[in-house]
PDB file of C-alpha atoms in Angstrom:
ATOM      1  CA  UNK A   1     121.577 110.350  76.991  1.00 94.00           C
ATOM      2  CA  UNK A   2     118.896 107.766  75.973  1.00 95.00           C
ATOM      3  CA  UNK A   3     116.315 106.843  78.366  1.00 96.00           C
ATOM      4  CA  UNK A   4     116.147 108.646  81.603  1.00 95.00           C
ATOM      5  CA  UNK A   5     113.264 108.307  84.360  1.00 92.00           C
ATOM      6  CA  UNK A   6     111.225 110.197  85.817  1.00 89.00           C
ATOM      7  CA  UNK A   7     111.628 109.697  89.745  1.00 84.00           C
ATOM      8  CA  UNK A   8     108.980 110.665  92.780  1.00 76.00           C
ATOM      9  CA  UNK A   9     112.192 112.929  93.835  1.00 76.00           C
ATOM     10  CA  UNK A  10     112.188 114.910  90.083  1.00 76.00           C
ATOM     11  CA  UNK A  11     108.035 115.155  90.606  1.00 77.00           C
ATOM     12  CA  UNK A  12     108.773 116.706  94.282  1.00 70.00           C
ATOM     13  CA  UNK A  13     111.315 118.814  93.351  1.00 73.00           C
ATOM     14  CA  UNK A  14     109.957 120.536  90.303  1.00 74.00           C
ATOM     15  CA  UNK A  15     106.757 120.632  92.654  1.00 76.00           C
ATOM     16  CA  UNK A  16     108.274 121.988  95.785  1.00 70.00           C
ATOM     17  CA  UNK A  17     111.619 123.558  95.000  1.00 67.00           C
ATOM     18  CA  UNK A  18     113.598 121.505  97.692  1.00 61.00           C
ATOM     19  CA  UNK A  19     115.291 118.106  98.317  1.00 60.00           C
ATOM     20  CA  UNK A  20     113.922 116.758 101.696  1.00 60.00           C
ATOM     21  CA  UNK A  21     114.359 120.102 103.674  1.00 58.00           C
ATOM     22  CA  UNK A  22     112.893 123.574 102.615  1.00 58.00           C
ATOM     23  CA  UNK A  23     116.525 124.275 104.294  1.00 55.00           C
ATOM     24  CA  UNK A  24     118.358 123.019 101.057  1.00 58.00           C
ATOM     25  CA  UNK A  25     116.776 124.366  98.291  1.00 59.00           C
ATOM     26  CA  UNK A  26     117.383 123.230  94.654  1.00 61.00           C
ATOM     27  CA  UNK A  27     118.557 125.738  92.334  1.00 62.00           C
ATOM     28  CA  UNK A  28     117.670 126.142  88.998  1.00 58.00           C
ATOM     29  CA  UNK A  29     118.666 123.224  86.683  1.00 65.00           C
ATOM     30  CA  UNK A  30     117.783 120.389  85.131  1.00 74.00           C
ATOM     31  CA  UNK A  31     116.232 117.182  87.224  1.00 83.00           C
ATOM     32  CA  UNK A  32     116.393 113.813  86.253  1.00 86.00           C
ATOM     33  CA  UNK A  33     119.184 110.677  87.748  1.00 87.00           C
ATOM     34  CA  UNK A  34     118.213 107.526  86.248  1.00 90.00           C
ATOM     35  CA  UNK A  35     119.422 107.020  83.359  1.00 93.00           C
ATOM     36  CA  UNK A  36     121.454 105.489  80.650  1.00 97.00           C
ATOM     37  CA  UNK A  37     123.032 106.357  77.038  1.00 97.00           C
ATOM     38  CA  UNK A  38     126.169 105.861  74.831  1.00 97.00           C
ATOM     39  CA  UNK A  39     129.601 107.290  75.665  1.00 97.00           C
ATOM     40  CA  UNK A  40     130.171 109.780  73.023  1.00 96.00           C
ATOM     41  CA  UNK A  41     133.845 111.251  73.973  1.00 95.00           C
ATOM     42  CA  UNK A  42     136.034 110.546  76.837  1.00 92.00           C
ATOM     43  CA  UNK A  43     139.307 112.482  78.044  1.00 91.00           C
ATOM     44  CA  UNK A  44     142.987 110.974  78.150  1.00 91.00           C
ATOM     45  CA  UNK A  45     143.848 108.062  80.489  1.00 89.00           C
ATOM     46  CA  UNK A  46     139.988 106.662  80.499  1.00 92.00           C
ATOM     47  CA  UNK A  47     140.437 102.960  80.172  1.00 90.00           C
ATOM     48  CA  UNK A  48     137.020 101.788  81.896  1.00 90.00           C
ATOM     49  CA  UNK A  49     134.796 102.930  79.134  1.00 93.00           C
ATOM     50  CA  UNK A  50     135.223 103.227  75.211  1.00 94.00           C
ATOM     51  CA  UNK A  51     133.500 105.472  72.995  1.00 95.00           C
ATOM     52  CA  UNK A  52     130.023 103.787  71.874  1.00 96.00           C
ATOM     53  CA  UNK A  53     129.709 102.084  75.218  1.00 97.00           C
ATOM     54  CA  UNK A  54     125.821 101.785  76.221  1.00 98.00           C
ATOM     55  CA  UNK A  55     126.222 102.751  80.070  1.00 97.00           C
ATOM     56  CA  UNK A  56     124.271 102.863  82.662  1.00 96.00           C
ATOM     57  CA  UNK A  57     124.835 106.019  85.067  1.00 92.00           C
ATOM     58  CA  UNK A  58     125.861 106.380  88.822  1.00 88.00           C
ATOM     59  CA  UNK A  59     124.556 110.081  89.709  1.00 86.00           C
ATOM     60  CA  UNK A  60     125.713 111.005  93.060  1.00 82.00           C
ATOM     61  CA  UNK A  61     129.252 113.225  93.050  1.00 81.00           C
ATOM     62  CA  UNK A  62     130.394 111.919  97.061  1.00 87.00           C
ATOM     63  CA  UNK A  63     133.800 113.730  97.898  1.00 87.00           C
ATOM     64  CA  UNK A  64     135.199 109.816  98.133  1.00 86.00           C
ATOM     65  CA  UNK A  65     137.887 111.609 101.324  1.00 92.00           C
ATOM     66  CA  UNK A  66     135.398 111.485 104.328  1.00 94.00           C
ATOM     67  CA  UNK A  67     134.995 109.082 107.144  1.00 95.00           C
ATOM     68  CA  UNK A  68     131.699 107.976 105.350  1.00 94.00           C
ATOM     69  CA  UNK A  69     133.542 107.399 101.414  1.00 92.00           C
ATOM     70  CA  UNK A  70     136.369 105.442 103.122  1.00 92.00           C
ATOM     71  CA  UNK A  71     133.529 103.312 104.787  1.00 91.00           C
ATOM     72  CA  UNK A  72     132.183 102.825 101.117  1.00 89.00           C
ATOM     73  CA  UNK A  73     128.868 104.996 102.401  1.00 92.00           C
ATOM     74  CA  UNK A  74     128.780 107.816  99.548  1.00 90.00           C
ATOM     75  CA  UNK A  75     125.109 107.497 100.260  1.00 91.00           C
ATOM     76  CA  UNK A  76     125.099 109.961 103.438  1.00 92.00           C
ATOM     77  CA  UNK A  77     128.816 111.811 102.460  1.00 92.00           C
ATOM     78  CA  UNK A  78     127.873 115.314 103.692  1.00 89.00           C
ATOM     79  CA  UNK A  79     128.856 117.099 100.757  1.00 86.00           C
ATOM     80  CA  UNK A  80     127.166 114.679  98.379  1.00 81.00           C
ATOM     81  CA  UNK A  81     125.546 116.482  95.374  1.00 73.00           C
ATOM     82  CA  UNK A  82     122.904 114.645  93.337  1.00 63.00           C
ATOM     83  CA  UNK A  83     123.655 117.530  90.012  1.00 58.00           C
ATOM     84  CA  UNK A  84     127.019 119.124  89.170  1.00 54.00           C
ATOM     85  CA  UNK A  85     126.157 123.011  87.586  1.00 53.00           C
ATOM     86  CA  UNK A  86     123.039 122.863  86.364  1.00 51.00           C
ATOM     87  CA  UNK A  87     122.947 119.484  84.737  1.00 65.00           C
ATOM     88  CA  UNK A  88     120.281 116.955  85.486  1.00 83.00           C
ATOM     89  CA  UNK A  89     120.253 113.904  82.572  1.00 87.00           C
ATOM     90  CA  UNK A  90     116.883 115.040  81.298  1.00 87.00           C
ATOM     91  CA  UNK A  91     119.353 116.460  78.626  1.00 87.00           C
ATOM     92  CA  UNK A  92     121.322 115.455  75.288  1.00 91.00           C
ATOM     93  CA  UNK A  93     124.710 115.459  77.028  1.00 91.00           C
ATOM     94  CA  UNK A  94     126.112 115.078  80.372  1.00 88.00           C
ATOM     95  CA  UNK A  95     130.063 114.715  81.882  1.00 88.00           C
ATOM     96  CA  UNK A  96     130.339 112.097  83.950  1.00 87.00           C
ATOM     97  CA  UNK A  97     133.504 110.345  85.324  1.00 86.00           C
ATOM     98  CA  UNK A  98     134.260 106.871  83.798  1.00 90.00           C
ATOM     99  CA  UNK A  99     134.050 105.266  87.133  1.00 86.00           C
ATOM    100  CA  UNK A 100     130.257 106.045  87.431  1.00 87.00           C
ATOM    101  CA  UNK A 101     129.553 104.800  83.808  1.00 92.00           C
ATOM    102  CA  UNK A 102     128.803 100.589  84.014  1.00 94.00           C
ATOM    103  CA  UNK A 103     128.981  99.076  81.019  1.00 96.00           C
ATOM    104  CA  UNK A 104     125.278  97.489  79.838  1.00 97.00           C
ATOM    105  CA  UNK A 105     125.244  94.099  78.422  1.00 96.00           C
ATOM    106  CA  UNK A 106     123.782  93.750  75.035  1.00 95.00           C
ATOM    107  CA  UNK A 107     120.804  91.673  76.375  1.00 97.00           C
ATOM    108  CA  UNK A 108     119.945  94.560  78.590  1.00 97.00           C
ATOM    109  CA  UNK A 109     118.196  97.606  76.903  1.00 97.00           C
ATOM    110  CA  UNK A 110     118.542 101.356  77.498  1.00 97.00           C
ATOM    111  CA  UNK A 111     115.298 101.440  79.573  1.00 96.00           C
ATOM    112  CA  UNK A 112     116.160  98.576  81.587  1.00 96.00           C
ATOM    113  CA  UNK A 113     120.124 100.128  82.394  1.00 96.00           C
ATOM    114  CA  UNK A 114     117.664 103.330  83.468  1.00 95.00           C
ATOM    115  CA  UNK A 115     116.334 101.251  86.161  1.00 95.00           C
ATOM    116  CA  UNK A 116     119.377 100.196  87.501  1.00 94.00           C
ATOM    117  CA  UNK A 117     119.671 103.287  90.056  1.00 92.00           C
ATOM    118  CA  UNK A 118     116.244 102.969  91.193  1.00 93.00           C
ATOM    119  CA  UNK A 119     117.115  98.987  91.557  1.00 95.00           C
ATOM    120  CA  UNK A 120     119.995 100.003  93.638  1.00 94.00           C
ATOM    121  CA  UNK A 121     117.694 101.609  96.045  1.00 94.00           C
ATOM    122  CA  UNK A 122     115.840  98.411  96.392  1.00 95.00           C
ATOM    123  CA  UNK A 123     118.880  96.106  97.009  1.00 96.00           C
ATOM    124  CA  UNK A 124     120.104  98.263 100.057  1.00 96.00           C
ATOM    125  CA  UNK A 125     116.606  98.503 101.512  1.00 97.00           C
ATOM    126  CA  UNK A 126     116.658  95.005 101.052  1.00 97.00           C
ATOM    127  CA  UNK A 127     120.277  94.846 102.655  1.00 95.00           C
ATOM    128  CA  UNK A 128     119.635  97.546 105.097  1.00 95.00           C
ATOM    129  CA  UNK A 129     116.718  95.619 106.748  1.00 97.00           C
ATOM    130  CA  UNK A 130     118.428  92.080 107.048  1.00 97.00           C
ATOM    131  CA  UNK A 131     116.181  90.622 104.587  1.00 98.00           C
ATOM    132  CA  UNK A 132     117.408  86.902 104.158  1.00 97.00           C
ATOM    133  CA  UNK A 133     116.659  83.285 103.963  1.00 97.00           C
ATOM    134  CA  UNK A 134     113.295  82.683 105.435  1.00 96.00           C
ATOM    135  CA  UNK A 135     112.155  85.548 106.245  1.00 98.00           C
ATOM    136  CA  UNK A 136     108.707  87.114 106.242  1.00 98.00           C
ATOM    137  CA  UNK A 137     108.396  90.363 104.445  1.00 98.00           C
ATOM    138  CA  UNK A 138     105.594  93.106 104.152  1.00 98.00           C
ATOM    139  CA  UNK A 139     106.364  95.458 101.005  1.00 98.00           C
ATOM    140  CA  UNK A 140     103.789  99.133 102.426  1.00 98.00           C
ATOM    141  CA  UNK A 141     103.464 101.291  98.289  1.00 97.00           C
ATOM    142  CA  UNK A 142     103.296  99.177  95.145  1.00 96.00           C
ATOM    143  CA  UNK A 143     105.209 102.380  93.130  1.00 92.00           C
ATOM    144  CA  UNK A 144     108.177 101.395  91.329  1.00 92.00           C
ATOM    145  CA  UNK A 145     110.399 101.622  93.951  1.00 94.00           C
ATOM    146  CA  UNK A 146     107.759  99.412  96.182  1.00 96.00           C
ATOM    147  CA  UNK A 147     108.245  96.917  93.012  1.00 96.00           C
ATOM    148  CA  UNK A 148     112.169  96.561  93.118  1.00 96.00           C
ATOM    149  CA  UNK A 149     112.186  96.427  96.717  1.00 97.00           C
ATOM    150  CA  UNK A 150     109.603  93.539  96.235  1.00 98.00           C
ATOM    151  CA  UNK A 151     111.920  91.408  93.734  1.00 97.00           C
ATOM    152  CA  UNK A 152     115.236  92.309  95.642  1.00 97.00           C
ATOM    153  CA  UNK A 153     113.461  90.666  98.632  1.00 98.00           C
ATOM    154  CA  UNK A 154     112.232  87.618  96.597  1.00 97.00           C
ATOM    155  CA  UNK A 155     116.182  87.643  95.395  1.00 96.00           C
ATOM    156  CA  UNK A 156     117.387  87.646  99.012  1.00 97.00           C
ATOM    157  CA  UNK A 157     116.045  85.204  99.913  1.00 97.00           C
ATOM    158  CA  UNK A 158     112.259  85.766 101.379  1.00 98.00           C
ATOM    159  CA  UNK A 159     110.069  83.299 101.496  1.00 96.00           C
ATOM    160  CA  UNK A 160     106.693  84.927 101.888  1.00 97.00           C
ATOM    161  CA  UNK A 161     106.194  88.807 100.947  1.00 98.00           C
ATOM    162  CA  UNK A 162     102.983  90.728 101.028  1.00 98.00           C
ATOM    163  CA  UNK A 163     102.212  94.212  99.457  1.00 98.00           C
ATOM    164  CA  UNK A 164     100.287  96.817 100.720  1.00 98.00           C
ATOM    165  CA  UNK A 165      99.295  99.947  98.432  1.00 98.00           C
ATOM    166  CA  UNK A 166      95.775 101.910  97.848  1.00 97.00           C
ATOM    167  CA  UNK A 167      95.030 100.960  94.521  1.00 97.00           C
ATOM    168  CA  UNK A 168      94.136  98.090  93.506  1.00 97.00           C
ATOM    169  CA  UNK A 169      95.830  98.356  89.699  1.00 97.00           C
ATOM    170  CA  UNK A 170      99.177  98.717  91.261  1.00 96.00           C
ATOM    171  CA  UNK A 171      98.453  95.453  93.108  1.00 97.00           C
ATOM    172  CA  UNK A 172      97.064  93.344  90.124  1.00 97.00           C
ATOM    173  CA  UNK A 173     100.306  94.437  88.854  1.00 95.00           C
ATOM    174  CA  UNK A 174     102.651  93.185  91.689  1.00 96.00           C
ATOM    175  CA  UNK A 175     100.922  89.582  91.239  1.00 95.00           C
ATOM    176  CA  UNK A 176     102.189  89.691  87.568  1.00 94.00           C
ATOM    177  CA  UNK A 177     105.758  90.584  88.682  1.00 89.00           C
ATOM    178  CA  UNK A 178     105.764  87.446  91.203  1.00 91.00           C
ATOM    179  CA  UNK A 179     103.897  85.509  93.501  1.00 92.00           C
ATOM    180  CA  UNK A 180     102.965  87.796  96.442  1.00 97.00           C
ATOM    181  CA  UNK A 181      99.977  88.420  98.976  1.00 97.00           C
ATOM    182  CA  UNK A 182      98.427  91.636  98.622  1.00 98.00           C
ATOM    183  CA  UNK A 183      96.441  93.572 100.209  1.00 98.00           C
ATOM    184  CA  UNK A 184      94.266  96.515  99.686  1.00 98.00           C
ATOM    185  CA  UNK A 185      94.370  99.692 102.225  1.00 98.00           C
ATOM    186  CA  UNK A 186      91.110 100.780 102.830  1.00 97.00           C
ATOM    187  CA  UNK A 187      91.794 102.635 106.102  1.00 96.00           C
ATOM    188  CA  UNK A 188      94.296 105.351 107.738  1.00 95.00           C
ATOM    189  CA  UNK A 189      93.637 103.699 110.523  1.00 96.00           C
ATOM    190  CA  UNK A 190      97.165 101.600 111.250  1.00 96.00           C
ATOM    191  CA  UNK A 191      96.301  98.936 114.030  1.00 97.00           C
ATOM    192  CA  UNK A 192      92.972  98.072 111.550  1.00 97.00           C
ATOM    193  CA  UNK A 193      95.148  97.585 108.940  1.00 98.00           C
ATOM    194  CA  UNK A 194      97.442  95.560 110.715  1.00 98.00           C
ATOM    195  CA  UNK A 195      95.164  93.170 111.479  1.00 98.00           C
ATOM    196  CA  UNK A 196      94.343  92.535 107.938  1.00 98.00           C
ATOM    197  CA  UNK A 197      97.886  92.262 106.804  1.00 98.00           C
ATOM    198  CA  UNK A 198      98.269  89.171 109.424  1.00 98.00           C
ATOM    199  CA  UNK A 199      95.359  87.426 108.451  1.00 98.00           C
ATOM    200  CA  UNK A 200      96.282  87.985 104.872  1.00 98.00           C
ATOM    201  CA  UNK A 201      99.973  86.667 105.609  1.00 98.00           C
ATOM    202  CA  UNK A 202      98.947  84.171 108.318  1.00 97.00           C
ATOM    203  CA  UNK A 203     101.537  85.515 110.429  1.00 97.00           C
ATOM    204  CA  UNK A 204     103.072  89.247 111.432  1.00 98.00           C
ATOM    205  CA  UNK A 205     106.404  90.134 109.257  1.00 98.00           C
ATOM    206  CA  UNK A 206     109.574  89.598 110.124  1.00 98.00           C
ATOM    207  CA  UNK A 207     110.517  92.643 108.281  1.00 98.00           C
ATOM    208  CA  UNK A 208     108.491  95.780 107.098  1.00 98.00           C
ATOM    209  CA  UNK A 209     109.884  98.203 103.893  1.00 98.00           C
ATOM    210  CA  UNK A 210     107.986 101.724 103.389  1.00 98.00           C
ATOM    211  CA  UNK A 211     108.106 102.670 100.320  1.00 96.00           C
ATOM    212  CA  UNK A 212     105.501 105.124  99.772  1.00 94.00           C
ATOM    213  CA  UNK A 213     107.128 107.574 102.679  1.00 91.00           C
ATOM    214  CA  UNK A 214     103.426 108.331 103.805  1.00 94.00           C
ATOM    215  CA  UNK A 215     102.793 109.137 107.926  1.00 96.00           C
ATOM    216  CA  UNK A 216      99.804 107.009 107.927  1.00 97.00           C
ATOM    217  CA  UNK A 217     101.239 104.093 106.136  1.00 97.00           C
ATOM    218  CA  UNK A 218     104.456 104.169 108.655  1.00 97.00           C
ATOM    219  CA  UNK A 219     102.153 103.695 111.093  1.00 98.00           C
ATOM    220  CA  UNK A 220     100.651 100.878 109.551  1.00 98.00           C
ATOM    221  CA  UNK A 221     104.461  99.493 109.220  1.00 98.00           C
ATOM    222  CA  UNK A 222     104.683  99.958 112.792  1.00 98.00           C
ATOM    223  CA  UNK A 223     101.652  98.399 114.037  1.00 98.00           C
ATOM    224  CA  UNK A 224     101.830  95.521 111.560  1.00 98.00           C
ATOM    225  CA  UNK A 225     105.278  94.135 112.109  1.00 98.00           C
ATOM    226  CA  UNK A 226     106.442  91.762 114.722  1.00 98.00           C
ATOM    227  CA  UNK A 227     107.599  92.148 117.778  1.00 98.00           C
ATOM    228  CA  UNK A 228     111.331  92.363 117.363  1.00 98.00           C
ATOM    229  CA  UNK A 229     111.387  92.581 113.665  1.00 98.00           C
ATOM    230  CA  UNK A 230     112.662  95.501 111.510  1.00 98.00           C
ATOM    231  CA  UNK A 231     110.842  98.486 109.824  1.00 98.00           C
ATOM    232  CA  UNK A 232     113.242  99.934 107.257  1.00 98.00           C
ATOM    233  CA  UNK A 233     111.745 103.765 105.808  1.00 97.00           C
ATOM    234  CA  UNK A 234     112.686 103.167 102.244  1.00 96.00           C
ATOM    235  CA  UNK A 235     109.994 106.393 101.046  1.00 92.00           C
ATOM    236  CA  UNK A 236     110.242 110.155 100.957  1.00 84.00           C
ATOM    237  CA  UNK A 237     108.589 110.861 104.420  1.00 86.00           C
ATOM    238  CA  UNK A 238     107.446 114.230 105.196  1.00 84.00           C
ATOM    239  CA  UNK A 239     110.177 116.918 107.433  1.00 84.00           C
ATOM    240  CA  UNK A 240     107.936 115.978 110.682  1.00 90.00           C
ATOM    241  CA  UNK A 241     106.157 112.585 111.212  1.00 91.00           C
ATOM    242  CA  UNK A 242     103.628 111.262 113.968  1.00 95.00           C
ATOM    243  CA  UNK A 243     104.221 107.669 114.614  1.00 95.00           C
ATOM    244  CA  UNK A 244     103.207 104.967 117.491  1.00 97.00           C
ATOM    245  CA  UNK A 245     106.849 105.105 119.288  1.00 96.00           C
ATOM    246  CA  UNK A 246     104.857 103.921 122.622  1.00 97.00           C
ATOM    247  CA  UNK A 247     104.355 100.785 120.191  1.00 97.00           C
ATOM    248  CA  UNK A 248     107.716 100.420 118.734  1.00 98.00           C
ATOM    249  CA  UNK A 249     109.178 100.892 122.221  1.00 98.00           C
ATOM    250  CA  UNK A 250     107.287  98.006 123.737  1.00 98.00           C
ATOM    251  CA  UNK A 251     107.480  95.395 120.493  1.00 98.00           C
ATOM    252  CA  UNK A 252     111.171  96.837 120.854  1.00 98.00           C
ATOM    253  CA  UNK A 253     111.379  96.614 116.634  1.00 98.00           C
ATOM    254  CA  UNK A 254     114.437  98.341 114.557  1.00 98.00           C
ATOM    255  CA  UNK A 255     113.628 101.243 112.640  1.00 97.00           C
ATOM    256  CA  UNK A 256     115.952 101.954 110.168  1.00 97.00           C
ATOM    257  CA  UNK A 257     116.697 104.060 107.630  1.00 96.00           C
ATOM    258  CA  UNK A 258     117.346 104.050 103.761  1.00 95.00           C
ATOM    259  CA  UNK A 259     118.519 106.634 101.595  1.00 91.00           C
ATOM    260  CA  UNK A 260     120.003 106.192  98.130  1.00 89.00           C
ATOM    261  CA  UNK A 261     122.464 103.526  97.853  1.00 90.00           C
ATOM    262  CA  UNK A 262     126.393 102.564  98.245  1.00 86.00           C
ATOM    263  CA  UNK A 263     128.512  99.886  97.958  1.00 73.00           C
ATOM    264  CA  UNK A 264     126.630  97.049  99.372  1.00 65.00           C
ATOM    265  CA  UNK A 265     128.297  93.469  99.824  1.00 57.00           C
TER     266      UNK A 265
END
């Protein structure tokens, strides 16, 4: 291994012992699923990578047999594991099969093939939530994950985006990654913030992606999108959330969900 991240989900683990659920635990082993290296031995028959290949890593182990792999949805297989044993990548050496190892391209460094799993995560928000030509989209959490979804939207297509976070450094910092609206939340309250989102954007979004998995800032998605647009919950959310279905109901919008990623056209 080379250059691994450090992801909200390996803070929240280490921090509360569980993925998600308290009702699946995490054992003891080592964290960490974004990363990248340089294939260092392979077995007989391998023919996708070579030894001294700089790789970037696919982490999830899907079954690839149930209704969901055959659909090309690994994502939610329901015996997906995110660590085989006790190996995370915050390590020297990890087995891997060759079909989850994609080649890097010499103008892409170690630390940039690290992002590519987190990148993934932004593409099928972006997919997931019918982001496309023309549309309006509201980015809610600046994080890093906030950040791809931000420039897979811009990729796709968008043609005005807007990003919501607390602090103010992580929004100086989405201006520097590309032209975007921003705006500061100042307030848990969700139908105040709305307000401020649409006079920063000129116009509710089309489309709304949580990213920071927060209760008060999916409300804030929720009151701030429009009527017959699409929320897509990108971030960790808590096991039990209060949100404004009354208002979801009646502006009938599409809430939809995003976790991990799979093969996405």
């Amino acid at each position: 291994m080379h250059s691994v991240g450090i992801c909200g989900t390996d803070i929240h683990n280490w921090k509360k012992g569980y993925m998600l659920l308290e009702k699946y635990p995490i054992k003891p082993r080592g964290l960490g699923h974004e990363g990248s290296g340089v294939v260092s031995a392979s077995g007989d028959g391998v023919t996708e990578v070579h030894i001294g290949d700089r790789v970037a890593i696919q982490p999830l182990f899907p079954c690839m047999e149930c209704e969901f792999c055959e659909a090309a949805r690994y994502n939610i297989c329901p015996k997906i594991a995110l660590w085989i044993g006790t190996g995370g990548q915050f390590t020297r050496y990890i087995v891997r099969s060759a079909k989850c190892c994609y080649r890097l391209p010499d103008h892409v460094s170690f630390e940039e093939g690290a992002l590519l799993e987190p990148l993934a995560l932004g593409l099928h928000a972006v997919q997931r939530s019918g982001v496309g030509i023309g549309k309006t989209v509201l980015i809610v959490g600046a994080g890093s994950i906030g950040m791809l979804c931000l420039l897979s939207a811009k990729a796709a297509g968008a043609t005005e985006t807007c990003v919501a976070d607390i602090f103010q450094g992580r929004l100086d910092s989405a201006k520097k990654v590309c032209q975007t609206s921003v705006v500061l939340v100042d307030s848990t309250d969700g139908e105040e913030m709305a307000i401020k989102i649409e006079e920063t954007m000129g116009n509710m979004p089309d489309i709304t992606i949580e990213c920071s998995g927060s209760e008060a800032a999916i409300q804030m998605a929720i009151h701030a999108t429009k009527p017959g647009g699409t929320v897509a919950l990108a971030g960790l959310a808590p096991p039990m959330a209060t949100i404004p279905l009354a208002i979801a109901t009646v502006k009938e919008l599409n809430i939809t969900c995003v976790f991990r990623y799979a093969h996405d056209r």
